[in-house]
Amino acid sequence: MGRPGLIEIAIVVMAGLNVVMILLTVAVKVARSLRESWLKARRSRIESALDDFLLAGEVRPELRRLRARELDVLAATMIEYLTVLRGSERERLLGLAVELGLVKRYAGWLSSQRRWRRARAAENLGYLGGSDSVGGLAKLLSDRDETVRAVAARALARIGTQEAAQALAQTLNDPSDLTRLRVAENLERIGPLAAPSLIDLLSSEERRSPILAARVLGNLRLLEAGPALEAAARTGTNVDLRAQATLALGKTGDPEYVPVLLEAAKDEEWPVRAQAANALRMIGEVSTIPTLKNLMADREWWVRVNAARALANFGAAGERALVDILEGEDRFARERAAATLEAQGITRRMVDDLASPGERGERARHVIRAMVKTGSTRHLRRILNDMPEGDNRRVLKKILAENNEL
Amino acid sequence: MSFNQFILGANYFVLGYFLLINGVYALLYFISFFEIADYTRREIFSGFSELFTSNYAPPVSVVVPAYNEEATIAASVRSFLTLRYPLHEVVVVNDGSRDGTLDVLKREFDLWEYDRPTRLQLQTAPIRGIYASTTERLIVVDKENGGKADALNAGICTAQYPLVCCLDADIILEEDALLKAARPAIEYGDVAAVGGIVRVANGCEVDAGRIVEIKTPRRALPNLQVVEYLRAFLAGRTGWSKINALLIISGAFGLFRKRDLIAAGGYSLGTVGEDMELVTRMHHVLRENNRKYRIVFVPDPVAWTEVPATLRVLRRQRDRWHRGLLDTLVRHRKMLFNPRYGIVGLFAMPYYFLFELLGPVIELLGYIAFVAGLLLGILNARFALAFFLVAVGLGALLSVAAVFLEELRLQRYPSWRDMVKLILYGIAENFGYRQLNTLWRVMAIFSFLRRNTDWGSMERRGFEQAKPPETTPKREYEEVKTSRDSE
């Protein structure tokens, strides 16, 4: 037999490479199937042992003899149990995690060189670690990997102590938008315990953290945050901070802050005025209707929209204010009022009352006439086309005809 | 130089070219392998459920151009409205449809005329009206016909949120696709655009605008495209994304930061490759403005699309893609080999020019020189045959490697049968399908030189399932581009 030629070499090399790649692909699938079977079997045994522990308080010897990989399965199973368990059973399970060395194992992993190991450790300690893990997890909030930082933030939120909140609040200025966002939502999850740290942040010199702190405090709707939010709304140098603090005051629902909000409604920056309108809607104090009517004539569209929505939320008094605006001088305000009455379904309700006797019918006819005068008749014409024959339809047709809108 | 020397020289040139292109492919696969590994590990700790319920995630506007979509628009919009995302609006742009698209939308979503001011920061055909739904976060822009790019521009101007996701009306998105696509943009303020993976929906079962069972297609042609898409998206785009030189985000599914999209001038009118042209222009503009930015591809947020099932439609699609590529390269020729544009000018643009655009020409030249060399007896027949076998073997290897990558990291096709099928089609595509594509792409260059700007038409057969089969011929308005960076 002679030496192999080029063709033979080409065939052998190419076929060889392709066969190796195909075998690798098949091997991956086989390995995955085997791993899944192994996991299923291990989980089943571990679940049974944990059930025994919870029912009889006995730790099966096999739980103490688990190998390293099996310990991860044990941790994952325990975490599933912890998400549904409450009270003493939960405490016992957490005690078992310490006893079996899980907490120590993952605490050691927190300083691993491998980032996924650090992330896994943080994730598991969030469930199993308790307040003793806060220090280690807080260090991970400045980890070089964004995912690790986010997992640590989540873990601290799960632990939920004041120390955890304090550590989290310090990272509201993280360079990653996603981490900041996650820290904020985790602080919200911790709840009132996070308030002191967040209130401190409102006066921070940093750019981003006070804004997020105001937002979280707003979502927590804590009355105790009111004075600090008031100060931020009045004196904040950043527009976004003033806007967020104004909105947060509205979310407290406390009428005590109405004067601050009325002041914010005159702010020279439109985002603050827009949030002042939203905040006034949330507090719902009727005495603020004149201010909202003024905001309806604001030069910025979003301020007018928010003010109109706020008025629509004030019930009969707000509707009256919107109708007044319909009869006013400002064209933009008139159009906005008409659009709001339409969007809130008030126009449709009025049309259904057109032929009603007494004050109700009179008021409905008054509102519809005012709308027609603003020129906002397209919606009314559509209602006319869709509604059945009857007195209401007849009156609407008459009003439209009087104004040559048919 | 004699004719014989020329033929011999041509063969050596093709050999050198072949080694170079495969070297680049190997590099891209190498990068992709580690990048996808990193992505899938990161996914484990992503906490997407938390992100979904977050009050802090930036809202997204989903922009959907629609042209004569009367039959399917309501179902499509419903599926977009029910995507898992904390806060998103859907902006449908009715691009002067001649059927009842607008009426269907008005009826199904209780639309009313909307007075929110729209700043037309991009060029669009006249807008006839803007409507909002009383029950859903849906805005409908009714405008005169101006084409897909024009409609997208109108939608982008109308979108009120800082992130804009541009979709085709008949694309099927997985429920959390928006969340996964938005994540890089939420994570880093310098991410200007995000592309997601587009997969072949032929053969899959669809219900209520969602894929309920993933299967490979029954017919050969779509199966060949499944492998092609895997290669293009998993190996190609992931690699380009890692080095921030991604030049194409599929027009069927891309997410952009509105600010950067508008700064780049939005979608360009008068090109058949508007998606590639846009991304290239974003690189062009952002680099000229010395902006620190990234354009990224994420291999997991999945959009499903129906691919051509006949050679006739496939030929038209490939013709248009190649014309689009050529058009983009001509428009941005200034970037080619220009160090001012960094890795895009020095690596990505030359790659697309030398390998994607000229690749088919050189491959065809290679076939001709190969045959001529053999006929004239100036080529060593054994060497030539060995070279041919290596070329085919490497082609098959790249395809099988893409299936391997899919199986290793993403595992979308759960059955053994599908995996074996994909491997076989990965090998089979090198015998006939690849050569046909080469020929179509060479013809597309001549077509471009004749200034052909047709979109052609796309016939869709509909998915396997509850949805009635769609037979209305459409403009090729909703297709996806992939394989220009796959070959």
XYZ file of N, CA and C in Angstrom, chain B residues 64-233:
510
model
N -45.072 48.853 15.200
C -45.427 47.802 14.251
C -46.003 48.426 12.981
N -45.291 48.376 11.872
C -45.874 48.884 10.634
C -46.848 47.854 10.058
N -47.945 48.319 9.511
C -48.937 47.371 8.973
C -49.409 47.834 7.606
N -49.370 46.931 6.661
C -49.871 47.242 5.324
C -50.744 46.083 4.867
N -52.011 46.355 4.661
C -52.973 45.321 4.257
C -52.894 44.083 5.163
N -53.058 44.288 6.433
C -52.948 43.193 7.417
C -54.296 42.907 8.065
N -55.368 43.267 7.373
C -56.725 43.140 7.899
C -56.976 41.792 8.597
N -56.504 40.700 7.961
C -56.848 39.372 8.460
C -56.167 39.034 9.784
N -54.978 39.568 9.998
C -54.205 39.102 11.151
C -53.859 40.194 12.162
N -54.155 41.441 11.837
C -53.634 42.535 12.666
C -54.153 42.487 14.112
N -55.428 42.144 14.280
C -55.983 42.158 15.645
C -55.265 41.135 16.524
N -55.060 39.929 15.976
C -54.381 38.886 16.760
C -52.933 39.290 17.046
N -52.273 39.876 16.043
C -50.877 40.285 16.244
C -50.789 41.336 17.340
N -51.651 42.344 17.257
C -51.590 43.429 18.243
C -51.872 42.880 19.634
N -52.834 41.976 19.733
C -53.127 41.386 21.049
C -51.910 40.667 21.602
N -51.204 39.952 20.715
C -50.037 39.222 21.231
C -48.940 40.204 21.649
N -48.822 41.341 20.968
C -47.811 42.333 21.369
C -48.222 43.025 22.677
N -49.525 43.239 22.835
C -49.996 43.913 24.054
C -49.800 43.046 25.294
N -49.781 41.703 25.081
C -49.677 40.814 26.248
C -48.242 40.333 26.488
N -47.276 40.988 25.869
C -45.883 40.644 26.159
C -45.595 40.952 27.620
N -44.705 40.143 28.208
C -44.359 40.392 29.621
C -43.366 41.544 29.693
N -43.829 42.683 30.139
C -42.950 43.828 30.344
C -43.653 44.764 31.319
N -42.915 45.405 32.217
C -43.600 46.231 33.223
C -44.488 47.305 32.595
N -43.983 48.015 31.611
C -44.806 49.064 31.001
C -44.404 49.219 29.539
N -45.313 48.905 28.645
C -45.030 49.124 27.231
C -46.296 49.525 26.502
N -46.113 50.319 25.451
C -47.235 50.672 24.591
C -46.973 50.053 23.214
N -48.036 49.846 22.468
C -47.892 49.351 21.095
C -48.322 50.471 20.156
N -47.448 50.800 19.209
C -47.779 51.832 18.224
C -47.893 51.141 16.871
N -49.108 51.027 16.361
C -49.309 50.409 15.048
C -49.380 51.537 14.021
N -48.625 51.377 12.935
C -48.676 52.389 11.886
C -49.370 51.784 10.672
N -50.558 52.286 10.397
C -51.283 51.810 9.216
C -50.753 52.589 8.014
N -49.959 51.887 7.196
C -49.236 52.566 6.125
C -50.081 52.651 4.849
N -51.206 53.358 4.957
C -52.064 53.549 3.789
C -52.627 52.242 3.255
N -52.983 51.336 4.164
C -53.537 50.037 3.715
C -54.754 50.253 2.831
N -54.899 49.374 1.840
C -56.075 49.494 0.967
C -57.193 48.569 1.424
N -56.904 47.760 2.438
C -57.981 46.910 2.964
C -58.524 47.537 4.265
N -59.158 46.740 5.076
C -59.817 47.299 6.263
C -58.962 47.242 7.525
N -57.634 47.346 7.391
C -56.760 47.252 8.574
C -57.176 48.248 9.657
N -57.363 49.506 9.260
C -57.687 50.546 10.244
C -59.061 50.278 10.878
N -60.026 49.865 10.054
C -61.373 49.599 10.583
C -61.338 48.476 11.616
N -60.552 47.446 11.314
C -60.453 46.325 12.254
C -59.886 46.819 13.584
N -58.839 47.639 13.487
C -58.218 48.151 14.718
C -59.203 49.011 15.500
N -59.932 49.868 14.776
C -60.904 50.743 15.458
C -61.960 49.916 16.175
N -62.411 48.885 15.477
C -63.491 48.073 16.037
C -63.002 47.232 17.223
N -61.846 46.611 17.054
C -61.378 45.663 18.068
C -60.842 46.340 19.326
N -60.317 47.557 19.166
C -59.637 48.175 20.318
C -60.274 49.490 20.747
N -61.455 49.761 20.244
C -62.222 50.920 20.678
C -61.362 52.199 20.621
N -60.945 52.533 19.426
C -60.039 53.678 19.264
C -60.784 55.002 19.276
N -60.118 56.017 19.786
C -60.652 57.373 19.721
C -59.542 58.303 19.236
N -59.930 59.399 18.678
C -58.906 60.300 18.138
C -58.088 60.901 19.264
N -56.804 60.915 19.037
C -55.873 61.262 20.105
C -55.227 62.597 19.766
N -55.085 63.439 20.787
C -54.548 64.770 20.476
C -53.138 64.983 20.998
N -52.487 63.898 21.390
C -51.120 64.080 21.884
C -50.248 64.622 20.752
N -49.496 65.686 21.010
C -48.683 66.235 19.923
C -47.557 65.272 19.533
N -47.283 65.183 18.256
C -46.207 64.320 17.775
C -45.157 65.187 17.106
N -43.939 65.090 17.604
C -42.854 65.848 16.975
C -42.311 65.008 15.829
N -42.524 65.470 14.624
C -42.052 64.689 13.481
C -40.574 64.982 13.259
N -39.758 64.239 13.998
C -38.310 64.470 13.910
C -37.689 63.708 12.745
N -38.491 62.858 12.118
C -37.997 62.100 10.964
C -38.943 62.324 9.793
N -38.391 62.092 8.616
C -39.193 62.323 7.423
C -40.236 61.200 7.247
N -41.498 61.597 7.088
C -42.530 60.575 6.845
C -43.574 61.114 5.869
N -44.314 60.201 5.273
C -45.453 60.611 4.438
C -46.506 61.233 5.358
N -47.412 62.060 4.820
C -48.385 62.752 5.688
C -49.187 61.813 6.588
N -49.345 62.261 7.836
C -50.131 61.479 8.804
C -51.573 61.958 8.747
N -52.497 61.002 8.607
C -53.916 61.372 8.468
C -54.600 61.483 9.823
N -54.137 60.712 10.773
C -54.765 60.776 12.096
C -54.059 59.865 13.081
N -54.211 60.191 14.351
C -53.641 59.333 15.403
C -54.769 58.944 16.337
N -54.818 57.676 16.674
C -55.895 57.157 17.516
C -55.302 56.455 18.732
N -56.071 56.462 19.804
C -55.641 55.721 20.999
C -56.774 54.816 21.434
N -56.403 53.722 22.064
C -57.421 52.803 22.552
C -57.876 53.236 23.938
N -59.150 53.047 24.208
C -59.647 53.416 25.535
C -59.331 52.319 26.547
N -59.048 51.123 26.054
C -58.864 50.002 26.969
C -57.434 49.484 27.033
N -56.633 49.745 26.020
C -55.281 49.191 25.973
C -54.269 50.295 25.754
N -53.008 49.973 26.031
C -51.937 50.939 25.728
C -51.588 50.804 24.256
N -52.475 51.267 23.437
C -52.307 51.120 21.991
C -52.540 52.458 21.302
N -51.594 52.812 20.435
C -51.725 54.009 19.612
C -51.729 53.531 18.167
N -52.607 54.083 17.358
C -52.618 53.732 15.941
C -52.393 55.006 15.132
N -51.366 54.965 14.299
C -51.070 56.099 13.432
C -51.584 55.739 12.040
N -52.448 56.568 11.511
C -52.959 56.315 10.158
C -52.268 57.303 9.221
N -51.549 56.782 8.245
C -50.797 57.669 7.363
C -50.909 57.226 5.909
N -50.476 58.113 5.049
C -50.468 57.739 3.635
C -49.336 56.763 3.376
N -49.506 55.964 2.328
C -48.523 54.919 2.053
C -47.153 55.508 1.726
N -46.146 54.962 2.379
C -44.783 55.453 2.123
C -43.755 54.347 2.219
N -44.224 53.115 2.460
C -43.282 51.995 2.590
C -42.938 51.720 4.040
N -42.256 50.586 4.212
C -41.981 50.119 5.578
C -41.123 51.103 6.375
N -40.048 51.592 5.759
C -39.146 52.497 6.479
C -39.885 53.763 6.900
N -40.686 54.270 5.997
C -41.453 55.479 6.259
C -42.430 55.254 7.422
N -43.091 54.097 7.397
C -44.049 53.777 8.466
C -43.326 53.648 9.807
N -42.166 53.003 9.789
C -41.414 52.860 11.035
C -41.012 54.234 11.570
N -40.593 55.112 10.674
C -40.212 56.465 11.111
C -41.386 57.184 11.771
N -42.572 57.038 11.184
C -43.762 57.680 11.770
C -44.029 57.106 13.160
N -43.878 55.783 13.280
C -44.109 55.128 14.571
C -43.090 55.572 15.613
N -41.851 55.706 15.181
C -40.786 56.117 16.113
C -41.076 57.528 16.631
N -41.518 58.416 15.728
C -41.830 59.789 16.157
C -43.000 59.798 17.137
N -43.953 58.898 16.945
C -45.145 58.886 17.791
C -44.867 58.214 19.139
N -43.876 57.306 19.157
C -43.574 56.561 20.386
C -43.235 57.536 21.508
N -43.774 57.275 22.694
C -43.522 58.229 23.776
C -42.436 57.770 24.736
N -41.980 56.505 24.604
C -41.037 56.000 25.593
C -39.595 56.030 25.067
N -38.619 55.953 25.996
C -37.214 56.109 25.575
C -36.631 54.926 24.807
N -37.265 53.754 24.937
C -36.794 52.598 24.176
C -37.863 52.233 23.151
N -37.407 51.960 21.930
C -38.358 51.663 20.852
C -38.022 50.294 20.273
N -39.015 49.428 20.211
C -38.799 48.102 19.635
C -39.533 48.036 18.298
N -38.791 47.844 17.209
C -39.415 47.806 15.879
C -39.651 46.359 15.472
N -40.886 46.074 15.106
C -41.265 44.695 14.792
C -41.976 44.613 13.453
N -41.987 43.436 12.875
C -42.877 43.182 11.748
C -44.233 42.766 12.294
N -45.281 43.095 11.564
C -46.628 42.840 12.084
C -46.894 41.350 12.278
N -46.283 40.507 11.453
C -46.634 39.082 11.571
C -45.553 38.261 12.272
N -44.667 38.934 12.951
C -43.640 38.193 13.689
C -44.290 37.622 14.956
N -43.792 36.492 15.414
C -44.318 35.924 16.664
C -43.240 36.058 17.723
N -43.546 36.798 18.753
C -42.548 36.998 19.804
C -42.839 36.067 20.965
N -41.780 35.558 21.582
C -41.987 34.802 22.815
C -42.363 35.798 23.898
N -43.072 35.306 24.891
C -43.682 36.203 25.867
C -42.690 37.155 26.548
N -41.492 36.641 26.829
C -40.547 37.491 27.554
C -39.479 38.080 26.628
N -39.726 38.039 25.332
C -38.718 38.510 24.374
C -38.395 39.992 24.584
N -39.405 40.770 24.879
C -39.190 42.218 25.037
C -38.327 42.490 26.279
N -38.634 41.741 27.328
C -37.885 41.896 28.580
C -36.409 41.555 28.352
N -36.174 40.467 27.627
C -34.795 40.035 27.392
C -34.072 40.989 26.445
N -34.796 41.506 25.461
C -34.153 42.428 24.518
C -33.844 43.764 25.183
N -34.731 44.175 26.084
C -34.539 45.488 26.717
C -33.441 45.452 27.777
N -33.157 44.263 28.257
C -32.225 44.174 29.390
C -30.875 44.855 29.150
N -30.195 44.597 28.025
C -28.900 45.288 27.834
C -29.051 46.806 27.817
N -30.169 47.285 27.271
C -30.377 48.739 27.210
C -30.660 49.307 28.601
N -31.282 48.491 29.456
C -31.534 48.936 30.831
C -30.220 48.903 31.606
N -29.447 47.874 31.289
C -28.221 47.628 32.037
C -27.183 48.721 31.794
N -27.019 49.115 30.570
C -25.983 50.101 30.249
C -26.555 51.234 29.403
N -26.347 52.433 29.880
C -26.875 53.608 29.182
C -26.256 53.825 27.813
N -25.093 53.174 27.537
C -24.454 53.422 26.247
C -24.912 52.437 25.165
N -25.828 51.535 25.491
C -26.325 50.603 24.465
C -27.338 51.337 23.586
N -26.993 51.471 22.307
C -27.842 52.229 21.394
C -28.872 51.348 20.701
N -28.541 50.079 20.508
C -29.472 49.183 19.808
C -29.215 47.746 20.232
N -30.284 46.953 20.206
C -30.179 45.536 20.585
C -30.906 44.709 19.532
N -30.239 43.680 19.055
C -30.889 42.757 18.117
C -31.141 41.439 18.811
N -32.247 40.815 18.488
C -32.545 39.502 19.059
C -32.484 38.456 17.967
N -32.597 37.204 18.365
C -32.505 36.117 17.389
C -33.862 35.925 16.694
N -33.804 35.661 15.413
C -35.022 35.345 14.675
C -34.924 33.889 14.245
N -35.960 33.133 14.532
C -35.944 31.712 14.197
C -37.062 31.385 13.216
N -36.955 30.194 12.648
C -37.898 29.789 11.597
C -39.147 29.172 12.226
N -40.287 29.755 11.910
C -41.538 29.289 12.517
C -42.214 28.189 11.702
N -41.784 28.003 10.458
C -42.420 26.957 9.634
C -42.359 25.622 10.384
N -43.478 24.951 10.480
C -43.493 23.648 11.153
C -43.889 23.734 12.616
N -43.728 24.916 13.230
C -44.088 25.055 14.648
C -45.605 25.208 14.789
N -46.108 24.865 15.948
C -47.542 25.057 16.178
C -47.773 26.374 16.893
N -48.747 27.119 16.371
C -48.999 28.456 16.893
C -50.433 28.531 17.407
N -50.576 29.173 18.565
C -51.930 29.394 19.063
C -51.995 30.775 19.707
N -53.002 31.533 19.332
C -53.217 32.887 19.876
C -51.956 33.729 19.815
N -51.288 33.672 18.690
C -50.111 34.518 18.500
C -48.887 34.082 19.280
N -48.878 32.850 19.789
C -47.713 32.346 20.510
C -47.342 30.969 19.962
N -46.042 30.680 19.957
C -45.587 29.342 19.559
C -45.882 28.394 20.719
N -46.616 27.330 20.456
C -46.917 26.399 21.550
C -46.098 25.116 21.441
N -45.654 24.773 20.227
C -44.777 23.599 20.109
C -43.731 23.867 19.041
N -42.477 23.703 19.442
C -41.382 23.977 18.503
C -41.019 22.689 17.777
N -41.095 22.772 16.462
C -40.723 21.612 15.651
C -39.998 22.101 14.410
N -39.180 21.254 13.833
C -38.547 21.630 12.571
C -39.594 21.506 11.455
N -39.401 22.246 10.346
C -40.390 22.173 9.265
C -40.414 20.784 8.622
N -41.494 20.536 7.888
C -41.593 19.247 7.196
C -40.827 19.278 5.875
N -40.846 20.460 5.235
C -40.242 20.548 3.898
C -38.745 20.843 3.978
N -38.051 20.458 2.901
C -36.587 20.577 2.903
C -36.119 22.042 2.913
N -36.737 22.861 2.077
C -36.222 24.221 1.904
C -36.232 25.023 3.221
N -37.340 25.035 3.958
C -37.302 25.747 5.247
C -36.299 25.130 6.232
N -36.120 23.790 6.171
C -35.144 23.164 7.068
C -33.730 23.655 6.781
N -33.427 23.820 5.492
C -32.107 24.338 5.136
C -31.931 25.746 5.702
N -33.033 26.493 5.699
C -32.950 27.854 6.229
C -32.836 27.873 7.753
N -33.387 26.846 8.420
C -33.240 26.775 9.888
C -31.750 26.735 10.233
N -31.018 25.882 9.534
C -29.579 25.759 9.797
C -28.877 27.076 9.451
N -29.292 27.654 8.353
C -28.697 28.914 7.901
C -28.908 30.012 8.951
N -30.109 30.086 9.502
C -30.425 31.100 10.517
C -29.599 30.854 11.782
N -29.464 29.581 12.166
C -28.675 29.269 13.365
C -27.248 29.753 13.188
N -26.697 29.473 12.002
C -25.314 29.854 11.721
C -25.176 31.382 11.748
N -26.134 32.037 11.109
C -26.049 33.496 10.992
C -26.191 34.169 12.346
N -27.190 33.733 13.112
C -27.475 34.435 14.364
C -26.535 33.992 15.479
